[in-house]
Coordinates of C-alpha atoms in Angstrom, one line a residue:
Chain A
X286 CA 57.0 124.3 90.3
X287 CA 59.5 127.2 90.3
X288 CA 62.2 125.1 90.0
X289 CA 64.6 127.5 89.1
X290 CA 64.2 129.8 91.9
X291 CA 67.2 129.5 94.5
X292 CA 66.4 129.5 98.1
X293 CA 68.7 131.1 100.2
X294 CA 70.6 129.2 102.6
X295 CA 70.3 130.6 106.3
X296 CA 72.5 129.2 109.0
X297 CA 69.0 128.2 110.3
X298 CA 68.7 125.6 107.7
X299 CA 72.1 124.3 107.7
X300 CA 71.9 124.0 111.6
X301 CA 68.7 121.8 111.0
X302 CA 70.6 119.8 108.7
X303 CA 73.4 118.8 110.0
X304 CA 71.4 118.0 113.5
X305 CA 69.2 116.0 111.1
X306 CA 72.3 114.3 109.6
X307 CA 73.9 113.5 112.8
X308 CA 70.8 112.1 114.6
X309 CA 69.5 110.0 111.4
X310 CA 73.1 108.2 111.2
X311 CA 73.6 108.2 115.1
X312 CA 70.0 106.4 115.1
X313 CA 71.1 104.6 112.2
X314 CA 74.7 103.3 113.4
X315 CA 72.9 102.3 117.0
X316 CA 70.3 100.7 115.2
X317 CA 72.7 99.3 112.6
X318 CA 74.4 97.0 115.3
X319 CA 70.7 95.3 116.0
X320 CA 70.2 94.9 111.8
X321 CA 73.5 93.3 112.2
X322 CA 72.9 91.0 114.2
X323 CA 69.2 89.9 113.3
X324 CA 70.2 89.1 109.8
X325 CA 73.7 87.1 110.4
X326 CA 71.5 85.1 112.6
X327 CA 68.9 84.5 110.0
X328 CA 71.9 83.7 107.3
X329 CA 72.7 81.4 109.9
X330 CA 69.8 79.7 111.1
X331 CA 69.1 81.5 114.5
X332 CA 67.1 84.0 115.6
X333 CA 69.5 86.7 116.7
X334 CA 68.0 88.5 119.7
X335 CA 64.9 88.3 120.6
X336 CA 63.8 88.2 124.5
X337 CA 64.8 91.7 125.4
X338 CA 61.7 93.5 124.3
X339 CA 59.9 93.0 121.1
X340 CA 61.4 91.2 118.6
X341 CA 65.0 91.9 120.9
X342 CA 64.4 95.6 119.9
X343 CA 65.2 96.4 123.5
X344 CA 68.6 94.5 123.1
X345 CA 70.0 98.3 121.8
X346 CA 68.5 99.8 125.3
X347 CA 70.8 96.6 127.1
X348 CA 73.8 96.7 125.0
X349 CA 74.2 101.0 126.1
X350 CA 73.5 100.4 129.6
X351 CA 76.1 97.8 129.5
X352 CA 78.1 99.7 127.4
X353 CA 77.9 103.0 129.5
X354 CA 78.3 101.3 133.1
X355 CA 81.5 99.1 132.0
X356 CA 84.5 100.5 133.1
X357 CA 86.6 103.1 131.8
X358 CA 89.9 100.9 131.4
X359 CA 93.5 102.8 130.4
X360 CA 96.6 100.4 130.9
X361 CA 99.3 101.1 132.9
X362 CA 102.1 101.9 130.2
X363 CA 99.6 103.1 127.7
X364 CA 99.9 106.7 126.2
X365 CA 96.9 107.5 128.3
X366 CA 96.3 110.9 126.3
X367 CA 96.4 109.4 123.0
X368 CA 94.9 106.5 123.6
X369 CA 92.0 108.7 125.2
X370 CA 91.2 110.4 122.3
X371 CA 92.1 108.0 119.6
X372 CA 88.3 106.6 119.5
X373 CA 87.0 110.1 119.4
X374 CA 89.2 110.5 116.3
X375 CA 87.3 107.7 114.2
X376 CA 84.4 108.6 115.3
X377 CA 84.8 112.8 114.8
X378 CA 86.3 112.1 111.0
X379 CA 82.9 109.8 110.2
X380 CA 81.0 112.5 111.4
X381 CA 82.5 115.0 110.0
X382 CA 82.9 113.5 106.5
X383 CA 79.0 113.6 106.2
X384 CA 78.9 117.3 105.8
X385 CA 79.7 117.2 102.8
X386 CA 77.4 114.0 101.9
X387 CA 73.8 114.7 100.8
X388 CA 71.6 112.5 103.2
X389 CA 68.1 113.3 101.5
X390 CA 66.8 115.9 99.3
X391 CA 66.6 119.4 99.5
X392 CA 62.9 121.1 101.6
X393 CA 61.1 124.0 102.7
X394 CA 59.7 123.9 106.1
X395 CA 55.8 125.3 105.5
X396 CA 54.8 128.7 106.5
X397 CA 52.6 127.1 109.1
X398 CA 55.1 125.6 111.1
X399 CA 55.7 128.0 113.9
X400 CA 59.2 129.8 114.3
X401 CA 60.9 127.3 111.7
X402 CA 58.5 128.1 108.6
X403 CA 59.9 129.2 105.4
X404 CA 63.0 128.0 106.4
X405 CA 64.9 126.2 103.6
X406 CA 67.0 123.3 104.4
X407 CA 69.5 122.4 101.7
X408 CA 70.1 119.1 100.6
X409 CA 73.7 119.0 101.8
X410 CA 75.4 120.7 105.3
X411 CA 78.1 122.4 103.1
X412 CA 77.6 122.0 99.5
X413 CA 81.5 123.3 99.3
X414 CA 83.6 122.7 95.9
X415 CA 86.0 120.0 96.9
X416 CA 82.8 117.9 98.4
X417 CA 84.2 114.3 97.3
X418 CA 87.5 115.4 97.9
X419 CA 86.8 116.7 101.3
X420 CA 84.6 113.3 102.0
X421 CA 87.5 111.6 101.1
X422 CA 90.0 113.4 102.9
X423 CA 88.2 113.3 106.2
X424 CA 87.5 109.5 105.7
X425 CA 91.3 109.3 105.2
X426 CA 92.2 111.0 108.4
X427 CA 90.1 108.8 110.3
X428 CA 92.9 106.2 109.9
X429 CA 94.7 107.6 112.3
X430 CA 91.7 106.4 114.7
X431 CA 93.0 102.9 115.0
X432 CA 96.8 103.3 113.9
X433 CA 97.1 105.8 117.3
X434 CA 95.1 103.4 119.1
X435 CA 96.5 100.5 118.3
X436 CA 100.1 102.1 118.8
X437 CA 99.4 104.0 121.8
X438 CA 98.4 100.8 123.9
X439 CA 101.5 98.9 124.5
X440 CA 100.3 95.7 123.4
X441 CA 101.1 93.4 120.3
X442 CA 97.8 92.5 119.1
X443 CA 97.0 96.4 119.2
X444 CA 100.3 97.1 117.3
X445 CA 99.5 94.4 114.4
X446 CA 96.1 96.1 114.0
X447 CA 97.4 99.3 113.7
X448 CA 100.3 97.7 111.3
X449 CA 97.4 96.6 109.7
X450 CA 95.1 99.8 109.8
X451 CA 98.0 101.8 108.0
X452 CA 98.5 99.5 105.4
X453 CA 95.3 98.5 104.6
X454 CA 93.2 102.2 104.3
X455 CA 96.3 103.7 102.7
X456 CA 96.6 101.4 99.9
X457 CA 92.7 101.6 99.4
X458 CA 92.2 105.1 99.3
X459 CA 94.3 105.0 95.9
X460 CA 92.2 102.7 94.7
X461 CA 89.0 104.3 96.0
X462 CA 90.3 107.7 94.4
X463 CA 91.0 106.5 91.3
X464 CA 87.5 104.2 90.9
X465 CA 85.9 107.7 91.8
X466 CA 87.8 109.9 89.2
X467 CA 86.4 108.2 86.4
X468 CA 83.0 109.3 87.9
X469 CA 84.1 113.1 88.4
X470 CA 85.2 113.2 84.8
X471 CA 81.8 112.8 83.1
X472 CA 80.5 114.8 85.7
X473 CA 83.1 117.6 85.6
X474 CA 82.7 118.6 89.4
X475 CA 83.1 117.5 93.0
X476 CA 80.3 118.1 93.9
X477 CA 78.0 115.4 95.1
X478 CA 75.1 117.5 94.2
X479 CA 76.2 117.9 90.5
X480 CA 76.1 114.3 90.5
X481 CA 72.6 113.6 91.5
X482 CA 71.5 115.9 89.4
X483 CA 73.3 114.4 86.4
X484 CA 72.0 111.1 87.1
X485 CA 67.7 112.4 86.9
X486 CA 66.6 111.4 84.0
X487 CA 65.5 107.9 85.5
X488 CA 67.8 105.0 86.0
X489 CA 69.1 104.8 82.4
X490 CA 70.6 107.7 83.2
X491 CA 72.4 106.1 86.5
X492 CA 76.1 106.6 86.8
X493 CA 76.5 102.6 87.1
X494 CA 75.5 102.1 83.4
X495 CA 78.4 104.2 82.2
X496 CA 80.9 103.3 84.7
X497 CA 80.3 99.6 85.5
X498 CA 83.7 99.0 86.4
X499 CA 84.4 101.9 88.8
X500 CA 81.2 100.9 90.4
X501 CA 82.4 97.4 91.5
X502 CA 86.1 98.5 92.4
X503 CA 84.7 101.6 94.5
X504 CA 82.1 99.2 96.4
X505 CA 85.5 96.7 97.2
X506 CA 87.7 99.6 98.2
X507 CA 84.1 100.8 100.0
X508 CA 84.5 97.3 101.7
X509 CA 87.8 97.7 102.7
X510 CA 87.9 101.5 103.9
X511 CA 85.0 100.4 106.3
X512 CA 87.0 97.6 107.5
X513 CA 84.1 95.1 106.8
X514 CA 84.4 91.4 105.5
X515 CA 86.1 89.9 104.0
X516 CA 88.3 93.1 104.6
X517 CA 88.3 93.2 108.4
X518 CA 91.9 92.2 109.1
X519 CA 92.2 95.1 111.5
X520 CA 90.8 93.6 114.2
X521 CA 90.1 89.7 113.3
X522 CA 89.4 87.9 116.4
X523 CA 90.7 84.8 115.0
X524 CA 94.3 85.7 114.5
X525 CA 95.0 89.2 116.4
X526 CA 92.4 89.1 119.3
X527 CA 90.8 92.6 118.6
X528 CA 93.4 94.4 117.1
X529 CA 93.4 98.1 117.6
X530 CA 90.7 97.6 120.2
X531 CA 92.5 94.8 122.8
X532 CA 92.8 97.0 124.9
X533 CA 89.6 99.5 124.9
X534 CA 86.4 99.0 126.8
X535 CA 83.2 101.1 127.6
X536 CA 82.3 104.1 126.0
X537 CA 86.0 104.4 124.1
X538 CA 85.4 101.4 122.6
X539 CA 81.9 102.2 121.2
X540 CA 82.9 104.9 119.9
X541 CA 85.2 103.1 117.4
X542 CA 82.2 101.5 116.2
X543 CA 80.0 104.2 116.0
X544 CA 82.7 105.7 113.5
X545 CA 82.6 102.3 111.9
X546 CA 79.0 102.6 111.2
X547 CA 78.6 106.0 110.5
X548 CA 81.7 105.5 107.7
X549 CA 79.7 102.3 106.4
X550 CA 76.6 104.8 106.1
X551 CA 78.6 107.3 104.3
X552 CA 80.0 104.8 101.8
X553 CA 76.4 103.6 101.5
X554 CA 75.3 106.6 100.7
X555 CA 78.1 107.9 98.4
X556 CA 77.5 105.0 96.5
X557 CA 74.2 105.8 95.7
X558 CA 74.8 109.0 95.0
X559 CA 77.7 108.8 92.7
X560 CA 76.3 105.4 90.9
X561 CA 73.0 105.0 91.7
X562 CA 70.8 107.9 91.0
X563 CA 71.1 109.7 94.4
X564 CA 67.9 111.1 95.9
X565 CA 66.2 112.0 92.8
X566 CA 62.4 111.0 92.4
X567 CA 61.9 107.6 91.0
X568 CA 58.6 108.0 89.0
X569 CA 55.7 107.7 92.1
X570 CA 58.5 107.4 94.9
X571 CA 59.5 110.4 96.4
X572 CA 63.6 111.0 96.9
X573 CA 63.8 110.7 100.4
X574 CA 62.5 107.3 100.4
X575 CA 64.3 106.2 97.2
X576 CA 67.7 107.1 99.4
X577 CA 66.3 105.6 102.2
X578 CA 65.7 102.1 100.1
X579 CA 69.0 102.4 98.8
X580 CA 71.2 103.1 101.3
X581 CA 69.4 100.3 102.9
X582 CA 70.0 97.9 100.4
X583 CA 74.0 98.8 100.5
X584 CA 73.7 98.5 104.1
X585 CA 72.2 95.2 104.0
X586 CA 74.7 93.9 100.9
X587 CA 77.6 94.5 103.4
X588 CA 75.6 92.4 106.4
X589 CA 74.6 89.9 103.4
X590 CA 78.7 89.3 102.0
X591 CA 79.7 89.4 106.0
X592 CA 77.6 86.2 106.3
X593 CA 78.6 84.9 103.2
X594 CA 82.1 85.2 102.5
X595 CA 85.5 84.2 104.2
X596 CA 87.6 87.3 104.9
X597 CA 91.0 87.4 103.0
X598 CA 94.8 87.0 104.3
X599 CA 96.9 90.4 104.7
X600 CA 99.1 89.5 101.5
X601 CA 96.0 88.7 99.3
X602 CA 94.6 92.4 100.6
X603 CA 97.6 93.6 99.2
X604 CA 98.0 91.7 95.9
X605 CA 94.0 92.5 95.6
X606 CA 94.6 96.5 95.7
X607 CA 97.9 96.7 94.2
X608 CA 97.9 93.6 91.2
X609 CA 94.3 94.0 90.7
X610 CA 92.2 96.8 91.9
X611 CA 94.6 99.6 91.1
X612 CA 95.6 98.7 87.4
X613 CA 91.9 98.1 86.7
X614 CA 91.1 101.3 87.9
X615 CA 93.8 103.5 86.2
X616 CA 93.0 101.7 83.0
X617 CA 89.3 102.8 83.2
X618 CA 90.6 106.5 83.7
X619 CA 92.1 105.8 80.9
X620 CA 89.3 104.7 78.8
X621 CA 87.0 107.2 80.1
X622 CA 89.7 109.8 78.8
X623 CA 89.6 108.7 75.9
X624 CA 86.0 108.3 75.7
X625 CA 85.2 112.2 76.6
X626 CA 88.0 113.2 74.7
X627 CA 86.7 111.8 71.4
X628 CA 83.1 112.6 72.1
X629 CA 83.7 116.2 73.8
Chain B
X134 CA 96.6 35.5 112.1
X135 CA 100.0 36.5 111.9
X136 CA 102.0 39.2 113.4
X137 CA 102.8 41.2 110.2
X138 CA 99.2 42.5 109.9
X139 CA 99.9 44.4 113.2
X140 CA 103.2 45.9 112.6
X141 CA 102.0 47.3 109.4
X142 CA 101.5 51.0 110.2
X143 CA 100.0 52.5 107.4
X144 CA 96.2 51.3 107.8
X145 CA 94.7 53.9 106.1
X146 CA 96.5 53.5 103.0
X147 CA 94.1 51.2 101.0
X148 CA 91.3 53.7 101.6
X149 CA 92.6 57.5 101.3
X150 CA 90.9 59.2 98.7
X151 CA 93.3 61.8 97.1
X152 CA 91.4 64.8 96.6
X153 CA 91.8 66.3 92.7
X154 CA 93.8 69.9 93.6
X155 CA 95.1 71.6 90.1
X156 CA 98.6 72.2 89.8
X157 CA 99.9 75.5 90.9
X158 CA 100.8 77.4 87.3
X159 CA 104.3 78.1 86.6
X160 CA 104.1 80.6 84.2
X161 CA 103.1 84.0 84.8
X162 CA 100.2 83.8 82.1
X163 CA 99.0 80.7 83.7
X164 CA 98.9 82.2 87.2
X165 CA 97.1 85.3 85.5
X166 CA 94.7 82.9 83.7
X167 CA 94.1 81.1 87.3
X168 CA 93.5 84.4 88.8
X169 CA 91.2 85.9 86.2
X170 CA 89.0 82.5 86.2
X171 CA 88.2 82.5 89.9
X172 CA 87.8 86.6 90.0
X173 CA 84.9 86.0 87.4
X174 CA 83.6 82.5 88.5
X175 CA 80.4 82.9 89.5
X176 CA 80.9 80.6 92.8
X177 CA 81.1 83.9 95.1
X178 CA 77.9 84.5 94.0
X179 CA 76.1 81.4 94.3
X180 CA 77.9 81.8 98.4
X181 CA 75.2 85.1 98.4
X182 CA 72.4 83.3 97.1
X183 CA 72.9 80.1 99.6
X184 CA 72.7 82.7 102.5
X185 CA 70.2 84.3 101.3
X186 CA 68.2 81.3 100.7
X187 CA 68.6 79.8 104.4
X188 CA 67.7 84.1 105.3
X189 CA 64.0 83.1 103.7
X190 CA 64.0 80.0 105.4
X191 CA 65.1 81.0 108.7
X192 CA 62.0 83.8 108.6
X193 CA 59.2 82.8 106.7
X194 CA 59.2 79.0 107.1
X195 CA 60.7 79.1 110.3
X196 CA 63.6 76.5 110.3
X197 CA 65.8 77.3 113.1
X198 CA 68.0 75.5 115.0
X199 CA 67.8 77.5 118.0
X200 CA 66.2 76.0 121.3
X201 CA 64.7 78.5 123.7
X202 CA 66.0 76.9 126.3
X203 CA 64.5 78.4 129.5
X204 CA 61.6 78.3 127.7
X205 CA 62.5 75.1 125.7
X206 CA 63.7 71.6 126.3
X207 CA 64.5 68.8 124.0
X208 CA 63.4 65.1 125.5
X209 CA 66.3 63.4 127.2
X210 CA 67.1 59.9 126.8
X211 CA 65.3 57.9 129.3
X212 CA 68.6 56.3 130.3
X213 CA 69.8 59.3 131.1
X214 CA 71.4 59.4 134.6
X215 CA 70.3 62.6 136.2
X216 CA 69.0 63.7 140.0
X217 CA 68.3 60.2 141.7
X218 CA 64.3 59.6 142.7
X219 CA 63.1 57.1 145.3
X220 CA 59.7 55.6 144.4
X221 CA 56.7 54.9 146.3
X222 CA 54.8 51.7 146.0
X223 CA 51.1 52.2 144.6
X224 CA 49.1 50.4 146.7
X225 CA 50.3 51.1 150.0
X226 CA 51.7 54.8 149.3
X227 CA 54.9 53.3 151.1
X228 CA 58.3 54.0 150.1
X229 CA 59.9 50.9 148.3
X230 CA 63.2 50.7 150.1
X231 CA 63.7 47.9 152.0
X232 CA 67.0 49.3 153.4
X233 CA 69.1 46.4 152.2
X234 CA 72.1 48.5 152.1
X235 CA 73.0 47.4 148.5
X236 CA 73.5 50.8 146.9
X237 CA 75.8 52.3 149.7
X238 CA 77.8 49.2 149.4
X239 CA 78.2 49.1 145.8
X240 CA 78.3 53.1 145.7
X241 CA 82.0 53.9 144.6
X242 CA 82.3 57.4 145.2
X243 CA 81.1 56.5 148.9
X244 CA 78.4 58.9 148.7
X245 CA 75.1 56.8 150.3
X246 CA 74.4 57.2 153.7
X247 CA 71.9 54.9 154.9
X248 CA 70.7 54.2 158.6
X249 CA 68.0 51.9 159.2
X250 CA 66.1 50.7 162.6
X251 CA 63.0 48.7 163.5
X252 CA 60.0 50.0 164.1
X253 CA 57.6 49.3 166.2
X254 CA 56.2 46.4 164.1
X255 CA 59.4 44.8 164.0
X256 CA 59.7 46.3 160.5
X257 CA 62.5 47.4 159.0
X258 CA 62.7 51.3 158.2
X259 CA 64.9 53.8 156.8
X260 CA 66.0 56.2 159.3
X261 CA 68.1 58.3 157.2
X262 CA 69.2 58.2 153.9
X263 CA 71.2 60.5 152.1
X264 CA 73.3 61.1 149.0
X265 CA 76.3 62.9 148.5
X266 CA 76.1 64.9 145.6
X267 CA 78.9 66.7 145.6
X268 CA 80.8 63.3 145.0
X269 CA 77.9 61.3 143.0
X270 CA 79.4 60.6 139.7
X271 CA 76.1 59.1 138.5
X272 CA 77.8 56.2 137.5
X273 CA 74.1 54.4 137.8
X274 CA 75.1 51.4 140.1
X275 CA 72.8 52.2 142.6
X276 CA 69.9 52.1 140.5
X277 CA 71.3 49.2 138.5
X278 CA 71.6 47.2 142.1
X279 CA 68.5 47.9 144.0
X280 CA 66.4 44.8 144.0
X281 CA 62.9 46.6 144.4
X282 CA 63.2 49.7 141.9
X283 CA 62.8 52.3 144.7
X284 CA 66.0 54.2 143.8
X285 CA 66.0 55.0 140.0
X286 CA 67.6 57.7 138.3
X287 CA 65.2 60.4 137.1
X288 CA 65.4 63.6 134.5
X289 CA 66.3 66.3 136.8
X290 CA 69.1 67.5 135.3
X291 CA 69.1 71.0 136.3
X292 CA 71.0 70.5 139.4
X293 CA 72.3 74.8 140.3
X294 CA 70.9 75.5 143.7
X295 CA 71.7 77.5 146.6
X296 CA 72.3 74.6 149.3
X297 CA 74.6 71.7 149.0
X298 CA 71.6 69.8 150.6
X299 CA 69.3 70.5 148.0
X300 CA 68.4 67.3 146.5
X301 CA 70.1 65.0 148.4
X302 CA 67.7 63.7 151.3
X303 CA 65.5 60.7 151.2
X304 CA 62.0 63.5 151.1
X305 CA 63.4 65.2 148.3
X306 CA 63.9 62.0 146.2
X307 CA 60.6 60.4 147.5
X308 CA 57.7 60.8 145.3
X309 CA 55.4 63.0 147.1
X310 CA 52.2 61.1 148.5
X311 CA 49.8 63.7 147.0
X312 CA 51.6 62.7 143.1
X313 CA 51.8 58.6 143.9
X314 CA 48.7 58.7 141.0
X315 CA 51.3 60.5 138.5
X316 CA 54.4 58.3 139.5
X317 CA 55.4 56.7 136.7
X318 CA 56.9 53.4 136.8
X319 CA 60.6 53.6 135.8
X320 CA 61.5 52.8 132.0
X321 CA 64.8 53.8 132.5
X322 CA 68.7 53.4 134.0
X323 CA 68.6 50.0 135.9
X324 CA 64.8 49.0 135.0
X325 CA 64.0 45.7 134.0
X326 CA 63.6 45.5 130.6
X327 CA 59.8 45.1 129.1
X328 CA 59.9 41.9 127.8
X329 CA 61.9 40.9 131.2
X330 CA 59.2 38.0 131.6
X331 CA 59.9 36.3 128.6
X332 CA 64.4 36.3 129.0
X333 CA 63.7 34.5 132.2
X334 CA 64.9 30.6 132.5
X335 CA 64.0 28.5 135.1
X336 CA 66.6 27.5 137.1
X337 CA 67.2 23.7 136.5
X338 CA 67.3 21.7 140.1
X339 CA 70.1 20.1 139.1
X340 CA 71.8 23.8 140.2

């Protein structure tokens, strides 16, 4: 194998995979929501649904019709133009923060393929130089998804939520940040393709060995960022009614969870690609499926603690990411300074 | 028995069981202690493997709690008071009521109607006989009163239908004559017991 000759990127192949990106998590997120609810019914002793079609597959195809056909709902003394494009916000900064996230490894359409063959598609949409930092940042600006939502609405349960929203991604992102940095010192680069291909030479060589710690606090801050339990004060039924989304119905309010999904994807994914060996080849497995597998299991771990666990108060969030999370983090900067100082 | 017994309020002293909740730490180096224990305790963990646990169960040994109920029905209680059935007797095919008049006289939401005439034979028959259900509160009495078991409460309990009149006249209670072989006789609300033979005394004369 010529592996060191470089293909040449065409817009051709980017085009393909980015439509591939956004049709594989699109797919996913839809068919995330029927995952979702098939295993919290098994953790629970029911059997989620099941009469619409086959196993309930057919329960997706009912949910959009429902979905689509429900009406299009604005209040009265809303800010109808930001709250109209508040949900396309959340769900434009998910999408958009998977350019930069390789999704499965790098091919070459074959020659006989007509009009598409030879055409190499890279492993990432834009392998640019800042990639984490522009995952990041994109991720970040989806915030301002539910804080203009829930602010733009004119109601106190969508104010709370967005109260909520501000303060609970903000303080996060430092903590996801600095669990990441660690990471991006061994490394030296942004780039998540760098990474895999640190992490090759079999799963001793997996980022979580080294970093065990950044691991852990990047999956909570993961949790949290994704606004999934025992994190998901943003919109707990219990205590706010919906939070950010009281007020949203339809189509506006799928959209915020098609951005949830598609951010819980890319944190799956950047997880597995900064700690867990990305899409290299696992001795007879080939890369594609080893992402697919673990993607899947992070997916599955946040459906599994969701079952499991008892989501936390507001204050505790806070004492969690400011007490805890954030001087454990800086002080394994620290140490991992240290560490490649000395053995630089 | 005296009165102090009953004025003393707290009744559930004797038996509360205090619960054993640790003191909240003063001290700062306490509190971190506390809050280093229970990050590392390995309870959060054992909460993952319980769900995962009942996951296995739930799929591959199929212990759900779930009834399919369209589909599904758990077995009522035959004294259940449901949809009210009027009973046939087996040799004749006739319907049991004699038309006494007991039930709409003990009914106390009012809701028997009951017209009898004689027939031709000098017999008495039941002309018309209707409940009510939009006031039936299925308290049972009716059942409980009739002296010949023709109206008995039976397990209809899915009662949503597009008439008021649904259920509620004397053919749609009767046991059809083409099912008097499958009538069963009625174990339940306001049946004699099955050992009702043996609880009966003879009246002494001196009564």
């Amino acid at each position: 194998m010529e592996t060191t000759m470089i293909h040449e990127v065409t817009w051709v192949g980017v085009a393909i995979k980015a439509l591939i990106a956004m049709l594989i998590v699109s797919a996913v997120a839809g068919f995330g929501t029927y995952i979702e609810r098939k295993v919290l019914a098994w953790m629970q002793r029911r059997p989620g649904p099941s009469h619409v079609g086959p196993f309930g597959l057919l329960q997706l195809a009912a949910d959009g019709i429902k979905l689509f056909t429900k009406e299009d709902f604005i209040p009265q003394y809303s800010n109808r133009l930001i709250f109209s494009i508040a949900p396309v916000i959340t769900a434009a900064t998910a999408f958009i923060a998977l350019a930069a996230v390789p999704i499965f490894p790098d091919f070459t359409f074959p020659e006989w393929i007509p009009l598409l063959g030879g055409v190499f598609v890279p492993s990432i949409a834009a392998d640019i130089d800042v990639g984490l930092l522009f995952i990041l940042g994109a991720m970040a600006a989806g915030l301002y998804g539910p804080l203009l939502a829930g602010m733009s609405q004119q109601n106190k349960w969508g104010i709370i939520g967005a109260a909520r929203t501000a303060v609970q991604f903000l303080s996060y992102e430092v903590v996801t940040g600095l669990s990441m940095l660690a990471p991006i010192m061994l490394v030296g680069s942004l780039s998540l393709v760098d990474f895999n291909n640190y992490q090759t030479g079999g799963i001793a060589s997996w980022m979580i060995w080294q970093q065990p710690l950044a691991f852990v606090l990047f999956l909570i801050a993961g949790f949290a960022e994704t606004n999934r339990t025992p994190f998901d004060l943003l919109e707990h039924e219990a205590e706010i009614i919906s939070g950010f989304v009281t007020e949203y119905s339809g189509l506006r309010w799928g959209l915020f969870f098609v951005g949830e999904y598609a951010n819980m994807i890319t944190i799956a994914v950047l997880a597995s690609v900064i700690f867990m060996g990305g899409y290299s080849d696992f001795m007879l497995i080939p890369g594609w499926l080893m992402m697919g597998l673990k993607v899947t299991f992070f997916f599955f771990l946040m459906l599994w603690v969701r079952a499991s666990w008892p989501h936390v108060r507001p204050d505790q969030l806070m004492w969690l990411s400011w007490k805890v999370l954030m001087p454990l983090a800086l002080l394994n900067v620290v140490i991992t300074g240290i560490v490649v100082m000395v053995t630089a | 028995m005296s009165l102090e017994q009953f004025k003393n309020r707290n009744i559930g002293e004797q038996n509360y069981k205090m619960l054993d909740i640790e003191h909240r730490p003063e001290k700062s180096w306490d509190r971190f202690k506390q809050a280093f224990g229970r990050s590392i305790k390995i309870e959060l963990f054992i909460g993952l493997a319980v769900t995962f646990g009942i996951m296995i169960r739930t799929l591959f040994r199929g212990e759900t709690h779930t009834i399919r109920y369209p589909f599904e029905k758990i077995p009522i209680s035959r004294r259940y008071r449901a949809i009210h059935e009027m009973k046939r007797l087996l040799e004749s095919g006739n319907y049991r009521c004699i038309g006494c008049g007991l039930c709409e006289k003990i009914c106390i939401s009012k809701c028997i109607a009951m017209d009898t005439r004689y027939d031709e034979n000098q017999r008495k028959e039941v002309s018309e006989y209707t409940i009510n259900f939009g006031r039936c509160i299925f308290c049972g009495y009716c059942a409980e009163v009739c002296p010949e078991l023709a109206i008995v409460h039976g397990d209809r309990y899915e009662t949503a239908s597009e008439q008021r009149a649904s259920f509620a006249l004397f053919e749609d209670m009767l046991t059809p004559i083409d099912k008097l072989k499958s009538q069963k006789e009625y174990p339940g609300f306001g049946a004699v017991s099955p050992n009702a033979d043996d609880n009966i005394k003879k009246t002494p004369l001196a009564y």
